[in-house]
Coordinates of C-alpha atoms in Angstrom, one line a residue:
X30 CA 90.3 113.8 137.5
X31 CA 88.3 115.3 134.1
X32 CA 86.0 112.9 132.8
X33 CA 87.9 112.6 129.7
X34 CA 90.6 111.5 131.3
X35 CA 88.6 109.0 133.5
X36 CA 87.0 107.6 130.5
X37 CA 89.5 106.8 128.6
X38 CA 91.5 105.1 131.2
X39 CA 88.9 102.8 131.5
X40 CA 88.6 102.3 128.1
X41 CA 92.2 100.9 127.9
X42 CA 91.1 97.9 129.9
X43 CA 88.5 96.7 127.2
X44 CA 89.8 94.5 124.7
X45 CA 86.2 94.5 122.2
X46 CA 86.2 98.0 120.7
X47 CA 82.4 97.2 120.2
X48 CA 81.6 97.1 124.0
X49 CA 84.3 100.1 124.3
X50 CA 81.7 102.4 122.5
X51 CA 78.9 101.5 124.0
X52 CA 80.3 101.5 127.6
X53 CA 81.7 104.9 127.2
X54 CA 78.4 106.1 126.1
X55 CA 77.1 104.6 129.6
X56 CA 79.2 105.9 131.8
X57 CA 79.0 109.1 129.8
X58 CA 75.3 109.7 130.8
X59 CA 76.1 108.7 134.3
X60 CA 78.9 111.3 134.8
X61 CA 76.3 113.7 133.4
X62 CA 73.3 113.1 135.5
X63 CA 75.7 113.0 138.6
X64 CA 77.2 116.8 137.7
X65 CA 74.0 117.9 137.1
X66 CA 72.4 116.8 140.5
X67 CA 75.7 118.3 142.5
X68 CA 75.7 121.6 139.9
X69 CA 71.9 122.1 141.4
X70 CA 73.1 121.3 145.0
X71 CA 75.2 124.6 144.5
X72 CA 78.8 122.9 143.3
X73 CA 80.4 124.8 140.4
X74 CA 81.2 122.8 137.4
X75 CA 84.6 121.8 137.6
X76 CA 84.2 120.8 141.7
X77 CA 80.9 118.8 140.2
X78 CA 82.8 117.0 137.9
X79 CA 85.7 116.2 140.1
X80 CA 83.3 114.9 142.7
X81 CA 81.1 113.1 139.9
X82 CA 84.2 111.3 138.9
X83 CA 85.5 110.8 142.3
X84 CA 82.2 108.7 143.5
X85 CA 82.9 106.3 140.1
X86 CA 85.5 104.4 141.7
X87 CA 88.7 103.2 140.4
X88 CA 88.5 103.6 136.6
X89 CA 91.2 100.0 136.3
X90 CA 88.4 98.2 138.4
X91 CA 85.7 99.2 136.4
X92 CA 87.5 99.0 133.2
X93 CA 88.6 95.5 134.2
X94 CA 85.1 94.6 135.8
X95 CA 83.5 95.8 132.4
X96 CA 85.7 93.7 130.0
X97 CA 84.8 90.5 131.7
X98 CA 81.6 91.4 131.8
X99 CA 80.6 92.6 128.3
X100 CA 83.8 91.4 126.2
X101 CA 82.1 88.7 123.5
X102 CA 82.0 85.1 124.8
X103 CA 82.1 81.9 122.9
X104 CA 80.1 79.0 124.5
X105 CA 83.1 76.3 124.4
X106 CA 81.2 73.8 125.9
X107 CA 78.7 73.4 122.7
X108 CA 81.7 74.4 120.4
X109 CA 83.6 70.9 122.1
X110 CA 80.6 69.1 121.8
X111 CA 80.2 70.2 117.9
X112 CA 84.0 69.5 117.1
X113 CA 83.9 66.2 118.7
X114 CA 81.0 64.6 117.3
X115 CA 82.2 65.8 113.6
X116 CA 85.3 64.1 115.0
X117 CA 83.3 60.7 116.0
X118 CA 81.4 60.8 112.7
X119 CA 84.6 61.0 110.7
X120 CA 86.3 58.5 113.3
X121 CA 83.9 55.5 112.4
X122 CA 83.3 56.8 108.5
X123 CA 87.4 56.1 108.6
X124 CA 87.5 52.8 110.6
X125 CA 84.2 51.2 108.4
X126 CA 85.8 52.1 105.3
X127 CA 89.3 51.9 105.8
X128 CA 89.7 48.9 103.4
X129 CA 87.7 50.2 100.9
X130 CA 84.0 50.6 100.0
X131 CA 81.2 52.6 97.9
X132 CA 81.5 55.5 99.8
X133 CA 84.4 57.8 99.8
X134 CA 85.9 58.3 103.2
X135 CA 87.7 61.4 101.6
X136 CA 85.1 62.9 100.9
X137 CA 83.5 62.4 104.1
X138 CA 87.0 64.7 105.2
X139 CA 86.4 67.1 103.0
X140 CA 82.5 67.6 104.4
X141 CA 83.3 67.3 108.4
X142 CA 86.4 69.9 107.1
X143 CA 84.3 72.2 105.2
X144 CA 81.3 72.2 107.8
X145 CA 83.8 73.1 110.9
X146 CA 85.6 75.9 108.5
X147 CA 81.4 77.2 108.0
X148 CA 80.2 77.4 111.5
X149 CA 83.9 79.0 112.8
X150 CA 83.0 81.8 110.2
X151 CA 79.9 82.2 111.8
X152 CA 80.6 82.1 114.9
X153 CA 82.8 85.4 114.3
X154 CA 80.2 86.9 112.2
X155 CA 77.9 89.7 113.6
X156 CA 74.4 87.8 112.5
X157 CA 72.1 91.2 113.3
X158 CA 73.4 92.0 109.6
X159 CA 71.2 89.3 108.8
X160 CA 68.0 90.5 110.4
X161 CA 67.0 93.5 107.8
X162 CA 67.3 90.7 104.7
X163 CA 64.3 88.7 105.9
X164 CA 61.9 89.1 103.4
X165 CA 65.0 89.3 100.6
X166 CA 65.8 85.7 102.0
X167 CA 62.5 84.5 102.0
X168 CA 61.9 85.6 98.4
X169 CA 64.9 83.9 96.8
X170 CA 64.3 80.8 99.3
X171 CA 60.7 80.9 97.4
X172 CA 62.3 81.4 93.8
X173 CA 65.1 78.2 94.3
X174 CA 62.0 76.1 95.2
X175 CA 60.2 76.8 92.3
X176 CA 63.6 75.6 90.0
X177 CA 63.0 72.6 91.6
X178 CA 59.6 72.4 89.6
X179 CA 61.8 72.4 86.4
X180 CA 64.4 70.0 87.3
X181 CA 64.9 67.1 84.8
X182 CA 67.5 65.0 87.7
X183 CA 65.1 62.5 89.9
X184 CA 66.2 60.4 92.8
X185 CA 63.7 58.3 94.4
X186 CA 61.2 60.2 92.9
X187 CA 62.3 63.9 94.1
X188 CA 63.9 66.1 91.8
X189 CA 67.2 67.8 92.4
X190 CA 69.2 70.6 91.3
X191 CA 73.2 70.0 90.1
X192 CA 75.8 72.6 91.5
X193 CA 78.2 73.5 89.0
X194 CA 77.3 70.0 87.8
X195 CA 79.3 68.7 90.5
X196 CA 76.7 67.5 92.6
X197 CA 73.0 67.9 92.9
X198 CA 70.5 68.9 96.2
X199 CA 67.1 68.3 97.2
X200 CA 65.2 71.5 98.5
X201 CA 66.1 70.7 102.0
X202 CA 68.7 73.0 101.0
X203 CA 67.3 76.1 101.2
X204 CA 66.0 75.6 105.0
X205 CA 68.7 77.6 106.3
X206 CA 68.2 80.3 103.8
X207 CA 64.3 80.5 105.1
X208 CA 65.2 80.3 108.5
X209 CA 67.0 83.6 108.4
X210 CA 63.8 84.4 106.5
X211 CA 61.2 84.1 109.0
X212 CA 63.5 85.3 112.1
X213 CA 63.9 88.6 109.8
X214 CA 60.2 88.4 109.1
X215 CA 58.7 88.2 112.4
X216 CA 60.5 91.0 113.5
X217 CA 58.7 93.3 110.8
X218 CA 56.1 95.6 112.3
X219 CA 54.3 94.2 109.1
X220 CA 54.3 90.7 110.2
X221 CA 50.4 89.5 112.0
X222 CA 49.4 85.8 112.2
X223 CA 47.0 85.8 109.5
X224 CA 50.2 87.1 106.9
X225 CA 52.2 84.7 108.5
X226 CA 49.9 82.2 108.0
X227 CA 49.9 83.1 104.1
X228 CA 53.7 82.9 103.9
X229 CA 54.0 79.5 105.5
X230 CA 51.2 78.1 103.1
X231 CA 52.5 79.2 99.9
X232 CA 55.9 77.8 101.0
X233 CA 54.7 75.1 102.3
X234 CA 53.3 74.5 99.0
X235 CA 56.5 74.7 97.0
X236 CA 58.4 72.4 99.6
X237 CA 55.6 69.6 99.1
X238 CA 56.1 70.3 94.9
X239 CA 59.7 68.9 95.6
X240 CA 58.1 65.7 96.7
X241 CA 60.8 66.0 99.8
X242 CA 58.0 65.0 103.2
X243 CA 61.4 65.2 105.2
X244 CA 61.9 69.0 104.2
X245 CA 58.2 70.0 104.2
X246 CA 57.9 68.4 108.4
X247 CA 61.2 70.3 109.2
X248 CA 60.2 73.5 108.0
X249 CA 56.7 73.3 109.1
X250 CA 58.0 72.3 112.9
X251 CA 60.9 75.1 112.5
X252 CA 58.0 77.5 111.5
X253 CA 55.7 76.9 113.7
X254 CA 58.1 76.8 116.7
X255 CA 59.3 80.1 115.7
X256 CA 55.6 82.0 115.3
X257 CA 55.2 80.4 118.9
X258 CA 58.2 82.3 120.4
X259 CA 57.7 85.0 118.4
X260 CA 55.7 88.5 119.9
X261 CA 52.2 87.5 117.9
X262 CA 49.0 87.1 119.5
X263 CA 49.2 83.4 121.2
X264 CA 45.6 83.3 120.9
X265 CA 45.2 83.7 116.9
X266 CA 48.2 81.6 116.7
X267 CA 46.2 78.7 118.1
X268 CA 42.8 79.4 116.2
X269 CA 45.2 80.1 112.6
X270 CA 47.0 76.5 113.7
X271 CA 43.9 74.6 114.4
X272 CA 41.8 76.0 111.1
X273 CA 45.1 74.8 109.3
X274 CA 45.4 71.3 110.4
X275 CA 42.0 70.6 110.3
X276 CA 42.2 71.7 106.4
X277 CA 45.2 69.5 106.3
X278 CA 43.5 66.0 107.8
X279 CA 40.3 66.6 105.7
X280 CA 42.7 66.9 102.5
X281 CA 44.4 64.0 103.7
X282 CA 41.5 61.8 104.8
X283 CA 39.8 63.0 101.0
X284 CA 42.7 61.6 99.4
X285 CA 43.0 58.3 100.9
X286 CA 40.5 57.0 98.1
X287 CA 43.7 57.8 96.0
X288 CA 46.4 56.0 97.8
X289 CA 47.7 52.7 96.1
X290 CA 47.7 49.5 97.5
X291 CA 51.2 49.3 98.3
X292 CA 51.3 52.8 99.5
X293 CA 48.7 51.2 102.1
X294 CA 51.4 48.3 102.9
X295 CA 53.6 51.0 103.7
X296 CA 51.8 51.9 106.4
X297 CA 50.6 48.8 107.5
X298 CA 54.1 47.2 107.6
X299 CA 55.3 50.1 110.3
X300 CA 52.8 48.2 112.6
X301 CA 52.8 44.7 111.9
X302 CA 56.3 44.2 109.5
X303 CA 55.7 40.3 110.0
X304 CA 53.2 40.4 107.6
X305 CA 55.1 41.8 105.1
X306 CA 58.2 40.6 105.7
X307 CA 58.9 39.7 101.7
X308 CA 58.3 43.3 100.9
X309 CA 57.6 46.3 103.0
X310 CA 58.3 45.4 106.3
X311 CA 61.7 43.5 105.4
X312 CA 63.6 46.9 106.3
X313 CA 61.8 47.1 109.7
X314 CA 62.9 43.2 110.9
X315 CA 66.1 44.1 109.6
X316 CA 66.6 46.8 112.0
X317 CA 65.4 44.9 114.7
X318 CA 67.3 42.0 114.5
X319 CA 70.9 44.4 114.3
X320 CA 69.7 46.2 116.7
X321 CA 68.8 42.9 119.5
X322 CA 72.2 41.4 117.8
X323 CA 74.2 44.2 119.2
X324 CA 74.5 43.2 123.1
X325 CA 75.8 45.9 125.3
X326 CA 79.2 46.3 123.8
X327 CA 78.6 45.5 120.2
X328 CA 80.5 43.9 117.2
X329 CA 83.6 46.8 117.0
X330 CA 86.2 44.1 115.9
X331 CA 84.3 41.7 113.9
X332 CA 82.2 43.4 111.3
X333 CA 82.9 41.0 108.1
X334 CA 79.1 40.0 107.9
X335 CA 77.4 43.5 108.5
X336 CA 75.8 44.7 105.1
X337 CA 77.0 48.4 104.8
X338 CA 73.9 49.5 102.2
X339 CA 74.0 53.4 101.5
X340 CA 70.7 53.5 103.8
X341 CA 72.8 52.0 106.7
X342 CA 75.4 54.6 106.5
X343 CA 72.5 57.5 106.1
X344 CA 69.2 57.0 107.1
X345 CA 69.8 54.4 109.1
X346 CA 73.3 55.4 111.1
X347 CA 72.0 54.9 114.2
X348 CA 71.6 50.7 113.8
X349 CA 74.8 51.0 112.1
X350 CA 76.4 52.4 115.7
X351 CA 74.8 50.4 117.8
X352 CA 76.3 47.5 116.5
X353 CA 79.4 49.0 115.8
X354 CA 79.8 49.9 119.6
X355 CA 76.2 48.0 121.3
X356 CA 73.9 49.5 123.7
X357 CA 76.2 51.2 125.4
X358 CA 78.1 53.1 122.6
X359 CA 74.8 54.2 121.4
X360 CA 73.5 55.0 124.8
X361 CA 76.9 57.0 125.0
X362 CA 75.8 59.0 121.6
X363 CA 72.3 59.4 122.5
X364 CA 73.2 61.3 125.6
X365 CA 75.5 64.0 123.8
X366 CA 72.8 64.5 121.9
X367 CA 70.5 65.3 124.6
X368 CA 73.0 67.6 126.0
X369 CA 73.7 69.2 122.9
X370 CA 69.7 70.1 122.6
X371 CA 69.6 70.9 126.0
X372 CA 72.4 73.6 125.8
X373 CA 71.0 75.3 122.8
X374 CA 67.7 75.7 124.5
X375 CA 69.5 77.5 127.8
X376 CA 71.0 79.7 124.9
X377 CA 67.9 80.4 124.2
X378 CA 66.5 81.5 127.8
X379 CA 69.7 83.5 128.5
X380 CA 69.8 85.5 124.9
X381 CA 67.4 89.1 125.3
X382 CA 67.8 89.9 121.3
X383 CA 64.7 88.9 120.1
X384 CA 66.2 88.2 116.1
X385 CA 69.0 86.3 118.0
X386 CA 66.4 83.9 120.0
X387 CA 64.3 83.3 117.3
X388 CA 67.4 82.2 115.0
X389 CA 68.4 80.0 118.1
X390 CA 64.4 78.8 118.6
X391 CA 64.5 78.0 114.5
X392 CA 68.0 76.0 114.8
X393 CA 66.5 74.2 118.2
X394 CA 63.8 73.0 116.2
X395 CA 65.6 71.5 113.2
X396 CA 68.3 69.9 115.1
X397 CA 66.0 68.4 117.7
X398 CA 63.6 67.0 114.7
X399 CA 66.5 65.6 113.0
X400 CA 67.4 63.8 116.3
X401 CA 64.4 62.3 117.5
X402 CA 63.1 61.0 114.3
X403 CA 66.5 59.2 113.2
X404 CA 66.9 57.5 116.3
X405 CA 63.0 56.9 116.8
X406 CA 63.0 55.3 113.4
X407 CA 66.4 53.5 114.1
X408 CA 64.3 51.8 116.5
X409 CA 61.3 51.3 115.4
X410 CA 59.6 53.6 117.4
X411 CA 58.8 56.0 114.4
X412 CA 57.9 54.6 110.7
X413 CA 60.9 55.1 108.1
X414 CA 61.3 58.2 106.8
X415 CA 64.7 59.8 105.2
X416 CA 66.2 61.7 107.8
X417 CA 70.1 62.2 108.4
X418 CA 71.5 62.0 112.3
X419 CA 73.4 65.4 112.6
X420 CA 77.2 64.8 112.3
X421 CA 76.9 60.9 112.2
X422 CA 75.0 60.1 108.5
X423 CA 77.1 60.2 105.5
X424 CA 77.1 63.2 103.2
X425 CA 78.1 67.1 102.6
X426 CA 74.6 68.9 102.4
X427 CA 73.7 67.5 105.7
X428 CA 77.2 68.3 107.7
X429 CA 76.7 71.9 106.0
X430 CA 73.2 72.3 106.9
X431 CA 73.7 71.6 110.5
X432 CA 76.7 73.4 110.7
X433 CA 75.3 76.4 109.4
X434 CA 72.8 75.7 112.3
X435 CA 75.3 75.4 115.3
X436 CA 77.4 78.3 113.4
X437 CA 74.0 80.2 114.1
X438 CA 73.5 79.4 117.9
X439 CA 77.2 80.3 118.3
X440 CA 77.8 83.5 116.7
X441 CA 74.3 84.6 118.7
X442 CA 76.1 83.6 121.7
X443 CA 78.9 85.1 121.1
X444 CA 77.2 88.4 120.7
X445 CA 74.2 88.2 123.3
X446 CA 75.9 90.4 125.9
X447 CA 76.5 93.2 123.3
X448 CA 73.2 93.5 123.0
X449 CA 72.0 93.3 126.6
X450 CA 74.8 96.4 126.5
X451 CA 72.8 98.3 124.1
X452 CA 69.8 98.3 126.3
X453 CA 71.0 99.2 129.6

C-alpha cells in the first residue's frame, strides 16, 4: 500500500478536520524517517515504502484510535454543573417572586438565557485567536476605565456607565476584557516582572478611581495569581510583591488620620456588631439571626415574614438560601461550589497551552474569590463587602461576567488536546 493511499484512509476515520491536518502531518514524518532508515539498509524505494507502511498497522485502527484520542472534547461534567446552577438560580428567583415583587423575574430569564447562549458560543470558539490581542485588550480595558472618571451616574457613591441608556455598569465590567489582557501579555517575550509590575499599578490605579474595592481585590487576586503561574522569575515575583504591599500598608496606615468616625464604626461593628446594633452592625445581627432561624431544613413553604431587600437577593443570597432551604440546602449549594472550583483547577493541571492555562488560572481566581467572600460574608466570617454569588445573586452583568468565565475554561478544554497535537 502507497502512503497516500494509507493516509488518507485513515483520515476518513477523523471527524475534526483540525486534528485531520495535523495527524497527517505526523504520520507523514514517520513514514519518512522509516523509508529512509530501510532505503539505507539497501531496500529500493518503492519496497521501502511498502514495508514502511506495512509496520504502521491497520490504517481503520489508527484512524479510529486517533479520532478518540485527538477529536475536541467538551468537559460535560462542568458544562452540567454550569446549566444547573443557572437553572437553580432562576428556580428560586421564580418561586420568591412568583406573586410579584421589586425585582423582575423576567428579567432574571432573560440574564440566565443570555449568559448560557454566551458561554455555548465560547465554548465553540477557538480562544488562541485571542492570545495575539493582549496588549490591544489591555489598552481599551485601560481607556473604558478612564470613562468612568467622567461619568455623571452615581450609585452608592461609584460612578457608572449607561449602555445604550438601557442600563448602566460599574467597572467590574471590563475584568473579562483584562483578563484576556494579561493572559495575552504574559506570553510576550516583552513581558519581565518589573513591566508587569507597572501595568498592574497603573490599572490598579484606574480600578480604585471607580471607587469599586470589589473590582480593584478581584483584579488584583486574578493578577497576581496569573504572574504566579506565569514563566517569570518566581524570585522577583516575590521581592516586586512584597516592595508593593509594603507601599500599600504604609499608604494605608498614613491615611488612617483621614478616615471618618463612622468609617471607623464600620470596622468596628464587623467585630463587635452589638455595639452598634442601631447603626452599623444592624446588618451583621440581621444575618445572624436568619441564618440560626434557618434549622436544618429551612422555611421553603412559609416565607410571608422574610424581608426580601435588594441586598438579600444580591449581596446577601446566600442567607437568603439558607433559610429558603436551611443548613442543609445551603450545605447542598456550598458543595457544588467546591466541586465546581475543584474541576476548573484539574483543567488547569491537564491543559499544556500555556495562553490556555493562564486564561483558566485567571477565571480560577475570580470565580473562587467571588465564592469565598459571598458566603464568608453571608456568615459573618468576612466583613460586608458587595460581592455577587456566581449564578445565585440577582442581575445580568454578574450572570454575563461569570459566564464569559466558564465559557473561557470550556472552550480551553475543548481545545487542549489540539494543542498537545501540535507538539508531538
Amino acid at each position: 500500500m502507497r502512503s497516500n493511499y494509507f493516509l488518507d484512509e485513515v483520515s476518513s476515520y477523523i471527524r475534526s478536520k483540525e486534528a485531520k491536518k495535523y495527524i497527517e502531518a505526523e504520520l507523514k514524518a514517520h513514514l519518512h524517517q522509516a523509508k529512509t532508515e530501510l532505503v539505507k539498509k539497501g531496500y529500493t524505494e518503492d519496497e521501502a515504502e511498502e514495508l514502511a507502511v506495512r509496520k504502521m498497522g491497520s490504517p481503520a485502527v489508527i484512524g479510529q484510535k486517533m479520532d478518540k484520542l485527538h477529536r475536541p472534547k467538551i468537559d460535560w461534567k462542568l458544562m452540567s454543573m454550569f446549566l444547573f446552577m443557572s437553572a437553580s438560580g432562576l428556580f428560586l428567583f421564580w418561586f420568591l417572586f412568583k406573586n410579584g415583587h421589586s425585582f423582575s423575574v423576567l428579567k432574571q430569564v432573560y440574564s440566565i438565557t443570555g449568559s448560557v447562549i454566551l458561554a455555548c458560543v465560547l465554548l465553540f470558539f477557538d480562544y488562541r485567536k485571542l492570545q495575539r490581542w493582549g496588549w490591544a485588550f489591555f489598552t481599551i480595558g485601560c481607556l473604558i476605565l478612564v470613562q468612568f472618571h467622567y461619568s455623571n451616574v452615581l450609585v452608592n457613591g461609584s460612578p457608572r456607565i449607561n449602555i445604550m441608556g438601557l442600563f448602566s455598569v460599574d467597572s467590574i465590567v471590563v475584568l473579562p476584557l483584562l483578563l484576556l489582557a494579561w493572559a495575552g501579555m504574559l506570553q510576550s517575550k516583552k513581558m519581565n516582572v518589573y513591566l508587569a509590575a507597572i501595568l498592574y499599578i497603573c490599572s490598579a490605579f484606574l480600578f480604585m478611581v471607580t471607587v469599586n474595592l470589589q473590582a480593584v481585590a478581584l483584579y488584583s487576586l486574578m493578577v497576581a495569581v496569573m504572574v504566579w503561574k506565569s514563566g517569570l522569575n518566581k524570585r522577583k515575583i516575590l521581592i516586586t510583591a512584597t516592595v508593593l504591599l509594603t507601599t500599600c500598608v504604609s499608604l494605608l496606615l498614613i491615611s488612617l488620620k483621614n478616615i471618618r468616625a463612622y468609617q471607623f464604626e464600620r470596622l468596628f461593628a464587623f467585630v463587635t456588631p452589638e455595639k452598634f446594633s442601631e447603626t452599623s452592625g444592624y446588618i451583621y445581627l440581621k444575618l445572624e439571626r436568619l441564618i440560626e432561624d434557618a434549622g436544618w431544613f429551612g422555611h421553603f413553604g412559609s416565607l410571608g415574614a422574610f424581608d426580601f431587600s435588594n441586598e438579600m437577593m444580591t449581596d446577601f443570597i446566600f442567607v437568603t438560601i439558607t433559610y429558603t432551604l436551611g443548613w442543609t440546602g445551603a450545605l447542598f449549594i456550598g458543595l457544588l461550589f467546591l466541586w465546581m472550583i475543584w474541576r476548573i483547577s484539574l483543567i488547569f493541571r491537564t491543559v499544556k497551552d500555556p495562553f490556555g492555562k493562564m486564561l483558566v488560572s485567571g477565571s480560577f481566581a475570580i470565580f473562587t474569590a467571588q465564592v469565598t467572600v459571598s458566603i464568608g460574608m453571608s456568615l459573618g466570617l468576612l466583613p460586608i463587602i458587595s460581592v455577587s454569588l456566581p449564578f445565585m445573586s440577582y442581575g445580568a452583568l454578574s450572570a454575563m461576567i461569570n459566564a464569559f468565565l466558564f465559557g473561557l475554561v470550556l472552550s480551553v478544554y475543548h481545545k487542549k488536546d489540539m494543542i498537545r497535537m501540535k507538539k508531538i
